[in-house]
Short mmCIF file of C-alpha atoms and ligand atoms in Angstrom, two decimals:
data_model
loop_
_atom_site.label_atom_id
_atom_site.label_comp_id
_atom_site.label_asym_id
_atom_site.label_seq_id
_atom_site.Cartn_x
_atom_site.Cartn_y
_atom_site.Cartn_z
CA MET A 13 0.00 0.00 0.00
CA SER A 14 1.27 3.48 -0.86
CA LYS A 15 2.42 5.82 1.92
CA THR A 16 -0.67 7.94 1.44
CA VAL A 17 -3.72 5.93 2.42
CA THR A 18 -7.00 7.27 1.08
CA ILE A 19 -10.06 5.73 2.69
CA LEU A 20 -13.73 5.99 1.81
CA GLY A 21 -15.82 5.77 4.99
CA ILE A 22 -19.51 4.85 5.10
CA GLU A 23 -21.83 5.23 8.12
CA THR A 24 -25.51 4.24 8.32
CA SER A 25 -25.88 2.97 11.90
CA CYS A 26 -28.83 5.19 12.88
CA ASP A 27 -30.44 8.25 11.30
CA GLU A 28 -27.63 9.72 9.20
CA THR A 29 -26.51 8.44 5.82
CA ALA A 30 -22.89 9.55 5.70
CA ALA A 31 -19.83 9.12 3.51
CA SER A 32 -16.41 10.71 3.63
CA VAL A 33 -12.94 10.51 2.14
CA VAL A 34 -10.06 10.80 4.61
CA VAL A 35 -6.31 10.67 3.91
CA ASN A 36 -3.97 9.10 6.48
CA GLY A 37 -6.62 9.19 9.20
CA ARG A 38 -6.36 12.94 9.75
CA GLU A 39 -6.98 14.86 6.54
CA MET A 40 -10.68 15.04 5.70
CA LEU A 41 -11.27 15.66 1.99
CA SER A 42 -15.07 15.44 2.17
CA ASN A 43 -17.75 14.83 4.79
CA VAL A 44 -21.24 14.32 3.38
CA ILE A 45 -24.10 13.79 5.84
CA HIS A 46 -27.70 13.23 4.82
CA SER A 47 -29.75 13.70 7.99
CA GLN A 48 -33.07 11.90 8.45
CA ILE A 49 -34.26 14.30 11.16
CA PRO A 50 -37.16 15.68 9.05
CA LEU A 51 -38.30 12.11 8.41
CA HIS A 52 -38.42 11.03 12.07
CA LYS A 53 -39.46 14.35 13.59
CA GLU A 54 -43.19 13.72 13.51
CA TYR A 55 -42.75 10.41 15.39
CA GLY A 56 -40.62 11.95 18.15
CA GLY A 57 -37.80 9.44 17.60
CA VAL A 58 -36.10 7.21 15.06
CA VAL A 59 -38.42 4.72 13.32
CA PRO A 60 -36.07 1.85 12.34
CA GLU A 61 -37.96 0.72 9.22
CA LEU A 62 -38.12 4.26 7.85
CA ALA A 63 -34.44 4.75 8.64
CA SER A 64 -33.41 1.66 6.62
CA ARG A 65 -35.50 2.67 3.62
CA ASP A 66 -34.14 6.18 3.62
CA HIS A 67 -30.56 4.87 3.79
CA VAL A 68 -31.29 2.68 0.74
CA GLU A 69 -32.64 5.67 -1.15
CA ASN A 70 -29.70 7.93 -0.37
CA ILE A 71 -26.54 5.89 0.03
CA ASP A 72 -25.53 5.81 -3.63
CA ARG A 73 -25.95 9.59 -3.95
CA VAL A 74 -24.15 10.33 -0.66
CA VAL A 75 -21.15 8.14 -1.54
CA GLY A 76 -20.99 9.70 -5.01
CA LEU A 77 -21.00 13.18 -3.47
CA ALA A 78 -18.28 12.29 -0.98
CA LEU A 79 -16.04 11.11 -3.83
CA SER A 80 -16.74 14.09 -6.08
CA GLN A 81 -16.29 16.65 -3.28
CA ALA A 82 -12.97 14.98 -2.43
CA GLU A 83 -12.08 15.05 -6.12
CA LYS A 84 -11.26 11.36 -5.98
CA THR A 85 -12.24 8.54 -8.28
CA LEU A 86 -12.94 5.03 -7.03
CA GLU A 87 -9.57 3.95 -8.48
CA GLU A 88 -7.84 6.36 -6.10
CA ILE A 89 -9.46 4.81 -3.01
CA ASP A 90 -7.15 2.41 -1.10
CA ALA A 91 -9.78 0.89 1.22
CA VAL A 92 -13.46 1.05 2.13
CA ALA A 93 -14.43 1.45 5.81
CA VAL A 94 -17.94 0.87 7.12
CA THR A 95 -19.68 0.89 10.49
CA TYR A 96 -20.83 -2.67 11.31
CA GLY A 97 -22.08 -1.98 14.88
CA ALA A 98 -23.49 -0.88 17.20
CA GLY A 99 -26.72 0.50 15.78
CA LEU A 100 -30.02 -0.44 14.20
CA GLN A 101 -29.77 -3.80 12.44
CA GLY A 102 -31.58 -2.80 9.25
CA ALA A 103 -29.81 0.55 9.03
CA LEU A 104 -26.37 -1.02 9.56
CA LEU A 105 -27.08 -3.63 6.88
CA VAL A 106 -27.67 -0.98 4.22
CA GLY A 107 -24.21 0.56 4.66
CA LEU A 108 -22.56 -2.79 5.16
CA SER A 109 -24.03 -4.38 2.03
CA PHE A 110 -23.20 -1.32 -0.03
CA ALA A 111 -19.62 -1.18 1.27
CA LYS A 112 -19.06 -4.90 0.74
CA ALA A 113 -20.29 -4.78 -2.83
CA LEU A 114 -18.27 -1.63 -3.57
CA ALA A 115 -15.03 -3.00 -2.07
CA GLN A 116 -15.43 -6.17 -4.09
CA ALA A 117 -16.22 -4.31 -7.29
CA ILE A 118 -13.12 -2.09 -7.03
CA ASN A 119 -11.02 -4.91 -5.59
CA LYS A 120 -10.00 -3.01 -2.46
CA PRO A 121 -9.94 -4.15 1.20
CA LEU A 122 -12.97 -3.65 3.42
CA TYR A 123 -12.67 -2.65 7.09
CA GLY A 124 -15.63 -3.11 9.44
CA ILE A 125 -15.51 -0.37 12.10
CA ASN A 126 -16.94 -0.15 15.61
CA HIS A 127 -19.07 3.03 15.68
CA ILE A 128 -17.98 4.04 19.17
CA ARG A 129 -14.29 3.66 18.38
CA GLY A 130 -15.05 5.79 15.35
CA HIS A 131 -16.38 8.58 17.59
CA ILE A 132 -13.03 8.60 19.43
CA CYS A 133 -11.13 8.92 16.12
CA ALA A 134 -13.08 12.07 15.19
CA ASN A 135 -10.60 13.80 17.51
CA TYR A 136 -7.65 12.86 15.27
CA ILE A 137 -9.20 14.80 12.39
CA THR A 138 -9.71 17.98 14.42
CA HIS A 139 -6.45 17.73 16.40
CA LYS A 140 -3.60 16.76 14.12
CA GLU A 141 -1.22 16.57 17.08
CA LEU A 142 -3.35 14.36 19.35
CA GLU A 143 -1.70 11.04 20.20
CA PRO A 144 -2.42 8.39 22.84
CA PRO A 145 -2.31 7.86 25.72
CA TYR A 146 -5.24 9.99 26.85
CA LEU A 147 -8.50 9.70 28.70
CA CYS A 148 -11.64 9.71 26.57
CA LEU A 149 -15.18 10.51 27.66
CA ILE A 150 -17.65 8.85 25.31
CA ALA A 151 -21.16 10.30 25.61
CA SER A 152 -23.65 9.62 22.86
CA GLY A 153 -27.24 8.51 22.42
CA GLY A 154 -26.29 4.88 22.97
CA HIS A 155 -23.14 4.94 25.11
CA THR A 156 -21.67 6.66 28.12
CA ALA A 157 -18.23 5.59 29.23
CA ILE A 158 -14.76 6.70 30.17
CA VAL A 159 -11.89 4.80 28.61
CA ARG A 160 -8.13 5.06 28.54
CA VAL A 161 -6.98 5.27 24.93
CA ASP A 162 -3.71 3.34 25.16
CA THR A 163 -2.72 3.36 21.48
CA PHE A 164 -4.47 4.31 18.23
CA THR A 165 -6.16 0.88 18.25
CA GLU A 166 -6.21 -0.22 21.92
CA ILE A 167 -8.59 0.93 24.61
CA THR A 168 -8.99 0.10 28.30
CA PRO A 169 -12.52 0.60 29.70
CA ILE A 170 -12.48 2.56 32.97
CA MET A 171 -16.13 3.17 33.82
CA SER A 172 -19.44 3.04 32.00
CA THR A 173 -23.17 3.42 32.48
CA PHE A 174 -25.15 0.74 34.30
CA ASP A 175 -28.32 1.65 32.40
CA ASP A 176 -29.21 4.56 30.08
CA ALA A 177 -26.77 6.65 28.10
CA ALA A 178 -26.45 10.39 28.78
CA GLY A 179 -27.81 11.33 25.34
CA GLU A 180 -30.78 9.01 25.83
CA ALA A 181 -31.65 10.87 29.06
CA PHE A 182 -31.35 14.26 27.27
CA ASP A 183 -33.69 13.01 24.53
CA LYS A 184 -36.23 11.57 26.98
CA VAL A 185 -36.43 14.70 29.16
CA ALA A 186 -36.73 16.84 26.04
CA ARG A 187 -39.60 14.65 24.76
CA VAL A 188 -41.48 14.90 28.06
CA LEU A 189 -41.06 18.70 27.88
CA GLY A 190 -42.61 18.58 24.41
CA LEU A 191 -39.44 19.63 22.59
CA GLN A 192 -38.97 18.43 19.04
CA TYR A 193 -36.74 15.49 18.19
CA PRO A 194 -33.76 15.43 18.44
CA GLY A 195 -34.16 17.00 21.84
CA GLY A 196 -30.61 17.12 23.22
CA VAL A 197 -29.52 20.14 21.25
CA THR A 198 -32.78 22.06 21.95
CA LEU A 199 -32.52 21.32 25.67
CA ASP A 200 -28.96 22.68 25.56
CA LYS A 201 -30.20 25.92 23.92
CA LEU A 202 -33.11 26.43 26.37
CA SER A 203 -30.82 25.86 29.36
CA LYS A 204 -29.00 29.08 28.53
CA ASN A 205 -32.11 31.03 29.61
CA GLY A 206 -32.75 29.02 32.75
CA GLN A 207 -31.46 28.65 36.31
CA ALA A 208 -30.46 25.27 37.75
CA ILE A 209 -32.79 25.66 40.75
CA TYR A 210 -34.00 22.05 41.07
CA LYS A 211 -31.98 19.45 42.95
CA LEU A 212 -31.74 16.20 40.99
CA PRO A 213 -29.82 12.95 41.65
CA SER A 214 -26.26 12.77 40.36
CA PRO A 215 -25.59 10.21 37.61
CA LEU A 216 -22.45 9.11 39.47
CA VAL A 217 -23.13 5.87 41.36
CA ASN A 218 -20.93 3.02 42.61
CA GLY A 219 -17.98 3.84 40.41
CA GLY A 220 -20.06 4.11 37.24
CA PHE A 221 -22.83 6.19 35.66
CA SER A 222 -26.59 5.77 35.99
CA TYR A 223 -28.71 8.08 33.85
CA SER A 224 -31.93 6.20 34.45
CA GLY A 225 -32.36 7.63 37.97
CA LEU A 226 -31.72 11.21 36.85
CA LYS A 227 -34.03 10.77 33.87
CA THR A 228 -36.88 9.38 35.98
CA ALA A 229 -36.45 12.01 38.71
CA THR A 230 -36.63 14.81 36.13
CA VAL A 231 -39.67 13.31 34.41
CA ASN A 232 -41.39 12.85 37.80
CA LEU A 233 -40.64 16.46 38.74
CA ILE A 234 -42.23 17.70 35.51
CA HIS A 235 -45.31 15.49 36.00
CA LYS A 236 -45.70 16.47 39.66
CA MET A 237 -45.52 20.20 38.98
CA THR A 238 -47.87 19.87 36.02
CA GLN A 239 -50.43 17.86 38.03
CA GLN A 240 -50.26 20.26 40.95
CA LYS A 241 -50.65 23.15 38.52
CA GLN A 242 -47.44 24.70 39.83
CA GLU A 243 -45.95 27.32 37.59
CA PHE A 244 -42.48 26.54 36.36
CA LYS A 245 -40.13 27.73 33.68
CA MET A 246 -39.25 24.99 31.23
CA GLU A 247 -35.80 26.58 30.90
CA ASP A 248 -35.16 26.03 34.64
CA ILE A 249 -35.94 22.31 34.29
CA CYS A 250 -33.60 22.14 31.29
CA ALA A 251 -30.80 23.95 33.12
CA SER A 252 -31.20 21.81 36.26
CA PHE A 253 -31.21 18.55 34.33
CA GLN A 254 -28.32 19.61 32.10
CA LYS A 255 -26.18 20.80 35.01
CA THR A 256 -26.67 17.54 36.91
CA ALA A 257 -26.12 15.36 33.84
CA ILE A 258 -22.98 17.17 32.72
CA ASP A 259 -21.44 17.88 36.14
CA GLY A 260 -21.36 14.09 36.67
CA LEU A 261 -19.40 13.58 33.46
CA VAL A 262 -16.96 16.41 34.15
CA SER A 263 -16.35 15.29 37.72
CA ALA A 264 -15.69 11.69 36.56
CA VAL A 265 -13.18 12.89 33.96
CA LYS A 266 -11.41 14.97 36.61
CA THR A 267 -11.23 12.07 39.06
CA GLN A 268 -10.09 9.48 36.52
CA ALA A 269 -7.49 11.76 34.94
CA GLY A 270 -6.04 12.22 38.44
CA ILE A 271 -6.10 8.51 39.30
CA LEU A 272 -4.54 7.46 35.98
CA GLY A 273 -2.10 10.37 35.86
CA LEU A 274 -3.25 11.49 32.42
CA SER A 275 -2.94 15.12 31.39
CA LYS A 276 -5.01 14.85 28.19
CA ALA A 277 -8.74 14.15 27.86
CA ALA A 278 -10.78 13.90 24.66
CA ILE A 279 -14.54 13.96 24.24
CA ALA A 280 -16.39 11.70 21.80
CA GLY A 281 -20.04 11.36 20.74
CA GLY A 282 -23.07 13.60 20.28
CA VAL A 283 -23.26 14.89 23.87
CA GLY A 284 -19.76 16.28 23.24
CA ALA A 285 -21.57 19.01 21.30
CA ASN A 286 -23.16 20.25 24.56
CA SER A 287 -22.17 23.85 25.22
CA TYR A 288 -22.20 23.57 29.01
CA LEU A 289 -20.00 20.45 28.87
CA ARG A 290 -17.51 22.29 26.69
CA GLU A 291 -17.42 25.26 29.06
CA GLU A 292 -17.03 23.15 32.18
CA MET A 293 -14.28 20.98 30.70
CA LYS A 294 -12.24 24.12 30.04
CA LYS A 295 -12.13 24.70 33.79
CA LEU A 296 -10.35 21.41 34.54
CA ASN A 297 -6.95 22.23 35.97
CA GLY A 298 -3.98 20.32 34.62
CA VAL A 299 -5.98 18.49 31.96
CA GLN A 300 -5.77 19.54 28.33
CA VAL A 301 -9.16 18.88 26.74
CA PHE A 302 -9.78 17.97 23.09
CA TYR A 303 -13.15 18.03 21.31
CA PRO A 304 -13.95 17.15 17.75
CA ASP A 305 -15.36 20.01 15.64
CA LEU A 306 -19.11 20.26 16.24
CA LYS A 307 -19.86 18.59 12.89
CA LEU A 308 -17.71 15.62 13.88
CA CYS A 309 -19.29 15.15 17.34
CA THR A 310 -22.49 13.65 16.01
CA ASP A 311 -22.60 10.77 13.53
CA ASN A 312 -20.42 11.09 10.44
CA ALA A 313 -18.33 8.86 8.19
CA ALA A 314 -15.03 10.75 8.46
CA MET A 315 -14.49 9.25 11.91
CA ILE A 316 -15.11 5.78 10.44
CA ALA A 317 -12.53 6.30 7.68
CA SER A 318 -10.05 7.67 10.22
CA CYS A 319 -10.50 4.64 12.46
CA ALA A 320 -9.81 2.27 9.54
CA TYR A 321 -6.56 4.08 8.76
CA PHE A 322 -5.20 3.42 12.24
CA LEU A 323 -6.18 -0.26 12.00
CA ILE A 324 -4.37 -0.55 8.66
CA ASN A 325 -1.37 1.31 10.05
CA ALA A 326 -1.19 -1.10 12.99
CA GLY A 327 -1.26 -4.09 10.63
CA PHE A 328 -4.80 -5.34 11.25
CA PRO A 329 -6.14 -7.53 8.42
CA PRO A 330 -9.21 -6.47 6.44
CA SER A 331 -12.63 -7.86 7.34
CA GLY A 332 -13.81 -10.99 5.57
CA GLY A 333 -16.79 -11.26 3.25
CA ASP A 334 -18.73 -12.77 6.16
CA LEU A 335 -18.70 -9.50 8.12
CA ASN A 336 -22.19 -9.06 9.53
CA ALA A 337 -24.07 -6.25 11.25
CA ALA A 338 -23.58 -6.30 15.04
CA PRO A 339 -26.39 -4.16 16.54
CA THR A 340 -25.21 -4.62 20.16
CA LEU A 341 -21.46 -4.42 19.53
CA ARG A 342 -19.56 -3.18 22.58
CA LEU A 343 -16.40 -1.14 22.85
O1 KG4 B 402 -23.14 10.31 18.69
P1 KG4 B 402 -24.54 10.54 18.28
O2 KG4 B 402 -24.78 11.43 17.08
O3 KG4 B 402 -25.28 9.22 17.98
C1 KG4 B 402 -25.07 8.05 18.71
O4 KG4 B 402 -24.09 7.35 18.41
O5 KG4 B 402 -25.87 7.83 19.63
O6 KG4 B 402 -25.26 11.14 19.57
C2 KG4 B 402 -26.59 11.52 19.54
C3 KG4 B 402 -26.95 12.00 20.93
C4 KG4 B 402 -28.44 12.27 21.07
O7 KG4 B 402 -28.89 11.64 22.23
C5 KG4 B 402 -28.51 13.77 21.18
O8 KG4 B 402 -29.58 14.24 21.94
C6 KG4 B 402 -27.19 14.10 21.83
O9 KG4 B 402 -26.27 13.23 21.23
N1 KG4 B 402 -26.81 15.50 21.61
C7 KG4 B 402 -26.72 16.40 22.59
C8 KG4 B 402 -26.36 17.64 21.97
N2 KG4 B 402 -26.25 17.42 20.63
C9 KG4 B 402 -26.52 16.10 20.43
N3 KG4 B 402 -26.91 16.29 23.91
C10 KG4 B 402 -26.72 17.39 24.66
N4 KG4 B 402 -26.40 18.59 24.16
C11 KG4 B 402 -26.20 18.77 22.83
N5 KG4 B 402 -25.87 19.96 22.34
ZN1 ZN B 403 -22.84 7.95 17.19
#
């Protein structure tokens, strides 16, 4: 393989059809994302069957756009990378089948990528100088964990959630407040005009995270005040929930960085786009914090292509033709 490795990444694990061309894991030549938000909005969440169909309708166009925006032809692609888990089975299968067929047609290796590991790699695109070891906070709609990134391909889990993910709790509270899907980002915006006046349970429990308790307590508070016809400002609920949810993450990063003696911490996943999280992380003394660009926090294919580069660089073999979708794939 030539010194310059150009990878086409494909991502269809949930509600974004995405494709991207990345050189040597760090240089993003294109990043095309077709969002299905308008499609799922009226249902208040992702409808798996609709997601799969929409991926089928858009994947060819999205991949074509990623190549043309990168000014690359298929002949110039060295490998195809695709998310094979975790995610929605039907949605994953669309990207996987497409990537398999494409890799075979152009006679190039195929790399199946773990979506969550992909989120971590988004940092390598934004921060050209970032190298392991570092601590990484992963907070998305499906995962909440802190890991030690030992090398570009090896990770040691440090702590994780016992139940819900942080993003899942943001989405649920937003739904109960009647905010439009996807609620996390709206809740973040409303919090700016609110005061964190309500006391809610911390998500830090027994050396891990629990977002189920915080979620339920917030939902119960909303229901109680509504039933008792108490006046409340929705923004105050948002700010109280957000402060509690995020303070737990920041405090865990601080503690673990101290215990492990790490001076660098990266953020990965959609909740990494949260403005309060970004502000609070800046205040950590002695820990240099890295975030992906906002566009690379939520689902994209550039992070998938980047991840494949580091696997190739470390000598990992390509995936076989029997690579299957793994909806519940873990870190
Ligand atoms: O990483 P991601 O795009 O998809 C998964 O892999 O799950 O993360 C999506 C999650 C959603 O739960 C969404 O509400 C949350 O990230 N999210 C946010 C913000 N932007 C996205 N949560 C809090 N504040 C935000 N600004
Ligand atoms: Zn994701």
